[in-house]
Structure formats: C-alpha cells, structure tokens
C-alpha cells in the first residue's frame, strides 16, 4: 500500500526514448559532448512541462542503450507523478519533448517513440488505470542517487538559464525571491541571481515560453490574437506589417486557434531564447487579457493534491 502522510511518497520509473527517424540516433547525440547539454536541456524542459514545475521529477541517470535513450526518473510527490502520467497518456509529454529537441538541436523534426516501465511492468499497457500505475511507480524505489554527470548538467543548465535571462532585453530586475521560484537557484552558489518580473504584486521567474504556454495562448486568446501580435511586433521584427494580416488570411480556414498559434510560433522562432513569458504577459496586459495572463502563470489552477 502507498504511504500515508507520515512518510514521503517516493517512486521511480524508466522512460525509454527512441527516434523513428533513421538519421537521428538519440544515444549517439547524448554520447556527443557537444550535443549532450542540448539533449539534457530538452529532457529537462519537457519533464517540467509535464509536471508544471522544474522540480517535479528528478532525472537520476540517462542510459545509452542503442537505439534507446533510457531516463531513470524519481518522483517525490504523488500529485506530481499523477500529472506526469496524465501528460504521458495524453501525448503532451511526447509533443513537448519533440518540440524541445527540435529547438535545442536545431533539427527540422524529431519523431519519437516512448515507453514507460517499472521493473518488469510495462505501464503503457495500463495507462487507463492511473492508480495502478501509481502503485507500480511507488513500489519501484530509486536504487541510486543522482548520477554525477546529471548533477553537472543540471548545474550548467541552471547557470545558462539565468545567464540567458540576464541577456534578455526586457526590463527586469535581479533578485533572489523570498518564495521559491519555479526555477531553483544553483545549489552551489547562493549568490546566483534569479531574473524575475512582477505581475499583480507577485514575483515570477522570467523563463522562455514553453509548448504548454503556446497551446494555452492559442486556445484562449480568441479574436484578440492580432492585438497581442501588434503589441509584440514593437520589439519583434518577424511580426512587423504585413505579417499579421497575412497570417490571418493564410490560416483563415483553419480558424482562430491556428491563426493565434502561428503568430506566436513566428515570435518564438525569431526571438529564440528571448521569447520569454514576461514579454507575452506584458502584451496580454496591454490588451486587457488579464485572465489569460493569470492562466499562463498558473494563478487559476488549484493545487492538484490527489
């Protein structure tokens, strides 16, 4: 039986990844010292997307077992593990990882196949029974501490993220927030500053836009996508006239979701690491879309404690 509130909920699982494209071999990319940080970054961001937090799931080790890349995962909260399972089952984790690998490695597409296992159990065969999957993950206790190589990659990822945010041309302030941000400061240095912005009196880490932000924006912005685009075009050449009107015509038959999605895609592709949540929130505020801004910053979603 799963532990009560007296002891922490800890479980482990193995994520098997394989590219279905013959020219892309994930283990070979990970074994390359040049590509390894990019693959790690994509894994880190996709897992953060799936749990809603940079600390939602811990990578203990990445095994290269051609043609698979096998990631050993550790979960410390049942609610977080449940969110991960839902994301995995619905295919959003797969789409997110494909998108992050594509951006990190500058490839046109990275088609993936995924499997989730614990010990001898194939969780893909029982995904509809979420509670049983949770039981299997809980029974599979982590058999190792985090690999030294993963710790090094984690540290360089954190310092790189902070450095990129500092180089961002948004007007932001350097400080270490009193409440823990979604991106933790580097453990090795308490002096490492977080770059944050203020929204409704609260402080948020200024991260780059995630696939989940992209989809939520396109789904919820409705007819006002053009106005948001015009706010963004002030600091983004790729959206200068007549781009927005052309997108409206080009994707007219597909509807508002696709028009909004393509507009933000232009912004993300042209601005790269400078396509930050702070810039999008600022554009939303400018157009009175406060509720959508709150949604993107997670102010609407109540904590899933189940």
Coordinates of C-alpha atoms in Angstrom, one line a residue:
X1 CA 0.0 0.0 0.0
X2 CA 1.0 3.6 -0.6
X3 CA 2.5 5.6 2.2
X4 CA 0.4 7.8 4.4
X5 CA 1.2 11.4 5.2
X6 CA 3.8 10.4 7.8
X7 CA 6.5 9.4 5.2
X8 CA 7.2 10.9 1.8
X9 CA 5.8 9.4 -1.4
X10 CA 8.8 8.3 -3.4
X11 CA 8.7 6.2 -6.6
X12 CA 10.7 5.5 -9.7
X13 CA 10.2 4.7 -13.4
X14 CA 12.2 4.3 -16.6
X15 CA 11.3 6.3 -19.7
X16 CA 12.5 4.6 -22.9
X17 CA 13.0 7.0 -25.9
X18 CA 13.7 6.2 -29.5
X19 CA 13.7 8.3 -32.6
X20 CA 11.8 6.8 -35.5
X21 CA 13.9 8.8 -37.9
X22 CA 16.8 6.7 -39.2
X23 CA 19.2 9.7 -39.4
X24 CA 18.6 10.6 -35.7
X25 CA 20.0 8.3 -33.0
X26 CA 19.3 9.7 -29.5
X27 CA 22.0 7.7 -27.7
X28 CA 24.7 8.9 -30.2
X29 CA 23.6 12.5 -29.7
X30 CA 23.7 12.1 -25.9
X31 CA 27.2 10.5 -26.1
X32 CA 28.5 13.5 -28.0
X33 CA 30.0 16.0 -25.6
X34 CA 28.8 18.9 -27.8
X35 CA 25.2 17.7 -28.1
X36 CA 24.7 16.2 -24.6
X37 CA 23.8 19.5 -22.9
X38 CA 21.2 20.2 -25.7
X39 CA 19.6 16.8 -25.2
X40 CA 19.6 17.2 -21.4
X41 CA 18.0 20.7 -21.7
X42 CA 15.2 19.3 -23.9
X43 CA 14.6 16.4 -21.5
X44 CA 14.6 18.8 -18.5
X45 CA 12.1 21.3 -20.1
X46 CA 9.8 18.6 -21.4
X47 CA 9.6 17.0 -17.9
X48 CA 9.0 20.4 -16.4
X49 CA 6.1 20.9 -18.9
X50 CA 4.6 17.5 -17.9
X51 CA 4.6 18.2 -14.2
X52 CA 4.2 22.0 -14.1
X53 CA 7.4 22.5 -12.2
X54 CA 11.2 22.4 -12.8
X55 CA 11.4 20.3 -9.6
X56 CA 8.5 18.0 -10.4
X57 CA 10.6 15.0 -11.4
X58 CA 14.3 14.2 -10.9
X59 CA 16.5 12.6 -13.5
X60 CA 18.8 10.1 -11.7
X61 CA 20.6 8.7 -14.7
X62 CA 20.5 8.7 -18.5
X63 CA 21.5 5.3 -20.0
X64 CA 22.5 4.9 -23.7
X65 CA 21.3 1.6 -24.9
X66 CA 21.1 1.7 -28.7
X67 CA 18.7 2.5 -30.2
X68 CA 17.1 3.7 -26.9
X69 CA 17.9 6.5 -24.6
X70 CA 16.7 5.4 -21.1
X71 CA 16.0 8.0 -18.5
X72 CA 15.6 6.9 -14.9
X73 CA 13.1 9.1 -13.2
X74 CA 12.4 9.8 -9.5
X75 CA 9.1 11.2 -8.1
X76 CA 8.7 12.6 -4.6
X77 CA 5.1 13.6 -4.7
X78 CA 2.0 11.5 -5.7
X79 CA 0.2 14.5 -7.2
X80 CA 3.2 15.4 -9.4
X81 CA 3.5 11.8 -10.5
X82 CA -0.2 11.8 -11.4
X83 CA 0.3 14.9 -13.5
X84 CA 3.2 13.3 -15.3
X85 CA 1.2 10.2 -16.1
X86 CA -1.7 12.3 -17.4
X87 CA 0.7 14.2 -19.7
X88 CA 2.3 10.9 -20.8
X89 CA -1.0 9.3 -21.5
X90 CA -2.4 12.3 -23.4
X91 CA 0.7 12.5 -25.6
X92 CA 1.6 16.0 -24.4
X93 CA 4.9 14.9 -23.0
X94 CA 5.8 13.3 -26.3
X95 CA 4.9 16.5 -28.3
X96 CA 6.7 18.7 -25.8
X97 CA 9.9 16.6 -25.9
X98 CA 9.8 16.5 -29.8
X99 CA 9.5 20.3 -29.8
X100 CA 12.3 21.0 -27.3
X101 CA 14.7 18.5 -29.1
X102 CA 13.9 20.2 -32.4
X103 CA 14.7 23.7 -30.9
X104 CA 17.7 22.6 -28.8
X105 CA 19.4 20.6 -31.6
X106 CA 18.3 22.9 -34.5
X107 CA 16.6 20.0 -36.4
X108 CA 13.6 20.2 -38.6
X109 CA 11.7 17.4 -36.8
X110 CA 12.5 14.7 -34.2
X111 CA 9.8 12.0 -34.3
X112 CA 9.8 9.9 -31.1
X113 CA 8.5 6.6 -29.7
X114 CA 8.2 6.4 -25.9
X115 CA 7.7 3.6 -23.4
X116 CA 7.3 3.8 -19.7
X117 CA 8.4 0.9 -17.5
X118 CA 9.0 0.0 -13.8
X119 CA 10.8 -3.2 -13.2
X120 CA 9.0 -5.9 -15.2
X121 CA 5.9 -3.8 -15.7
X122 CA 5.1 -2.0 -19.0
X123 CA 3.0 0.9 -17.9
X124 CA 1.9 1.7 -21.4
X125 CA -0.4 -1.4 -21.2
X126 CA -2.2 0.0 -18.1
X127 CA -2.3 3.8 -18.6
X128 CA -6.1 4.0 -18.2
X129 CA -5.7 2.6 -14.7
X130 CA -3.8 5.6 -13.2
X131 CA -4.0 4.3 -9.6
X132 CA -2.4 1.0 -10.6
X133 CA 0.4 2.9 -12.5
X134 CA 1.0 5.0 -9.4
X135 CA 1.2 1.8 -7.3
X136 CA 3.8 0.3 -9.7
X137 CA 5.9 3.5 -9.6
X138 CA 5.7 3.7 -5.8
X139 CA 6.8 0.1 -5.4
X140 CA 9.8 0.8 -7.6
X141 CA 12.1 2.7 -5.2
X142 CA 15.1 4.5 -6.7
X143 CA 18.1 2.3 -6.5
X144 CA 20.7 5.0 -6.9
X145 CA 21.5 8.7 -6.1
X146 CA 21.6 11.1 -8.9
X147 CA 24.5 10.4 -11.3
X148 CA 27.4 12.9 -11.0
X149 CA 27.2 13.6 -14.7
X150 CA 23.5 14.6 -14.3
X151 CA 24.4 16.9 -11.4
X152 CA 26.9 18.7 -13.6
X153 CA 24.5 19.0 -16.5
X154 CA 21.8 20.3 -14.0
X155 CA 24.2 23.0 -12.7
X156 CA 25.3 24.2 -16.1
X157 CA 21.6 24.2 -17.2
X158 CA 20.6 26.4 -14.3
X159 CA 23.5 28.9 -14.7
X160 CA 22.9 29.0 -18.5
X161 CA 19.2 29.8 -17.9
X162 CA 20.0 32.6 -15.5
X163 CA 22.6 34.0 -17.9
X164 CA 20.2 33.9 -20.9
X165 CA 17.6 35.8 -18.8
X166 CA 20.1 38.4 -17.9
X167 CA 20.9 38.9 -21.6
X168 CA 17.2 39.3 -22.3
X169 CA 16.3 42.8 -23.5
X170 CA 13.2 43.0 -21.2
X171 CA 13.5 45.5 -18.3
X172 CA 13.7 43.0 -15.4
X173 CA 15.4 43.1 -12.0
X174 CA 17.9 40.8 -10.5
X175 CA 17.0 39.4 -7.1
X176 CA 16.6 36.2 -5.2
X177 CA 12.8 35.8 -4.5
X178 CA 11.7 35.2 -0.9
X179 CA 9.3 32.4 -2.0
X180 CA 10.9 29.5 -4.0
X181 CA 10.6 30.3 -7.8
X182 CA 9.7 27.6 -10.3
X183 CA 13.4 27.5 -11.4
X184 CA 15.7 26.8 -8.4
X185 CA 18.9 28.8 -7.9
X186 CA 22.1 26.8 -8.4
X187 CA 22.8 24.9 -5.2
X188 CA 26.5 25.6 -5.4
X189 CA 26.1 29.4 -5.2
X190 CA 23.5 31.3 -3.2
X191 CA 24.7 34.5 -4.9
X192 CA 23.4 33.3 -8.3
X193 CA 20.6 35.8 -9.0
X194 CA 17.1 35.0 -10.4
X195 CA 15.8 37.3 -13.1
X196 CA 12.2 38.0 -12.3
X197 CA 9.2 40.2 -13.2
X198 CA 6.2 41.4 -11.3
X199 CA 2.6 40.6 -12.2
X200 CA -0.2 41.7 -9.8
X201 CA 2.2 42.2 -7.0
X202 CA 3.7 38.7 -7.3
X203 CA 7.2 37.8 -8.5
X204 CA 7.7 35.3 -11.3
X205 CA 10.8 33.8 -12.9
X206 CA 11.2 35.1 -16.4
X207 CA 11.6 31.9 -18.3
X208 CA 11.4 31.2 -22.1
X209 CA 8.0 30.2 -23.4
X210 CA 7.1 26.5 -23.2
X211 CA 5.0 24.5 -25.6
X212 CA 2.3 24.4 -23.0
X213 CA 2.2 28.3 -22.9
X214 CA 2.0 28.3 -26.7
X215 CA -1.0 25.9 -26.8
X216 CA -2.9 27.6 -23.9
X217 CA -2.4 31.0 -25.6
X218 CA -3.7 29.8 -28.9
X219 CA -6.7 28.1 -27.3
X220 CA -7.8 31.0 -25.1
X221 CA -6.8 34.3 -26.8
X222 CA -9.6 34.1 -29.4
X223 CA -10.1 37.1 -31.6
X224 CA -7.6 39.3 -29.8
X225 CA -4.6 37.4 -31.1
X226 CA -4.0 40.2 -33.7
X227 CA -3.9 42.9 -31.0
X228 CA -1.4 40.8 -28.9
X229 CA 0.7 40.3 -32.1
X230 CA 0.7 44.0 -32.7
X231 CA 1.9 44.6 -29.1
X232 CA 4.7 42.0 -29.7
X233 CA 5.7 43.4 -33.1
X234 CA 7.0 46.6 -31.4
X235 CA 10.1 44.6 -30.3
X236 CA 9.9 41.7 -32.8
X237 CA 10.8 42.3 -36.5
X238 CA 9.3 39.0 -37.6
X239 CA 5.8 40.3 -36.7
X240 CA 6.1 43.7 -38.5
X241 CA 3.4 44.6 -41.0
X242 CA 2.0 42.9 -43.1
X243 CA 2.9 39.6 -41.4
X244 CA -0.1 39.6 -39.0
X245 CA -2.6 40.3 -41.7
X246 CA -1.0 37.7 -44.0
X247 CA -1.3 35.1 -41.2
X248 CA -5.0 35.9 -40.8
X249 CA -5.6 35.3 -44.5
X250 CA -3.4 32.3 -44.8
X251 CA -5.0 30.4 -41.8
X252 CA -8.5 31.8 -42.2
X253 CA -10.0 28.4 -43.0
X254 CA -8.2 26.7 -40.0
X255 CA -9.8 29.2 -37.6
X256 CA -8.7 31.4 -34.6
X257 CA -6.7 28.7 -32.8
X258 CA -4.4 28.1 -35.7
X259 CA -4.0 31.8 -36.5
X260 CA -3.0 32.6 -32.9
X261 CA -0.7 29.5 -32.8
X262 CA 1.1 30.5 -36.0
X263 CA 1.5 34.1 -34.8
X264 CA 3.1 33.1 -31.5
X265 CA 5.2 30.5 -33.4
X266 CA 6.7 33.3 -35.5
X267 CA 7.6 35.2 -32.4
X268 CA 9.2 32.1 -30.7
X269 CA 11.1 31.1 -33.8
X270 CA 12.5 34.5 -34.5
X271 CA 13.3 35.5 -30.9
X272 CA 14.6 32.1 -29.7
X273 CA 15.7 32.3 -26.0
X274 CA 14.4 35.9 -25.9
X275 CA 10.8 34.7 -26.4
X276 CA 10.1 35.0 -22.7
X277 CA 6.9 34.7 -20.6
X278 CA 7.4 38.3 -19.4
X279 CA 7.2 39.7 -22.9
X280 CA 4.0 37.8 -23.6
X281 CA 2.4 38.7 -20.3
X282 CA 3.2 42.4 -21.0
X283 CA 1.5 42.2 -24.4
X284 CA -1.5 40.5 -22.7
X285 CA -1.7 43.2 -20.0
X286 CA -1.6 45.9 -22.7
X287 CA -4.7 44.4 -24.3
X288 CA -6.6 43.8 -21.1
X289 CA -6.2 40.0 -21.3
X290 CA -5.5 39.6 -17.6
X291 CA -7.4 36.4 -17.1
X292 CA -5.3 34.7 -19.9
X293 CA -2.1 36.1 -18.3
X294 CA -3.2 34.6 -14.9
X295 CA -3.8 31.2 -16.7
X296 CA -0.3 31.2 -18.2
X297 CA 1.2 31.9 -14.8
X298 CA -0.7 29.2 -13.1
X299 CA -2.8 31.6 -10.9
X300 CA -6.1 29.9 -11.9
X301 CA -5.2 26.2 -11.4
X302 CA -5.7 25.0 -7.8
X303 CA -3.0 22.6 -6.5
X304 CA -3.7 19.0 -7.5
X305 CA -3.2 17.2 -4.3
X306 CA -4.9 14.0 -5.4

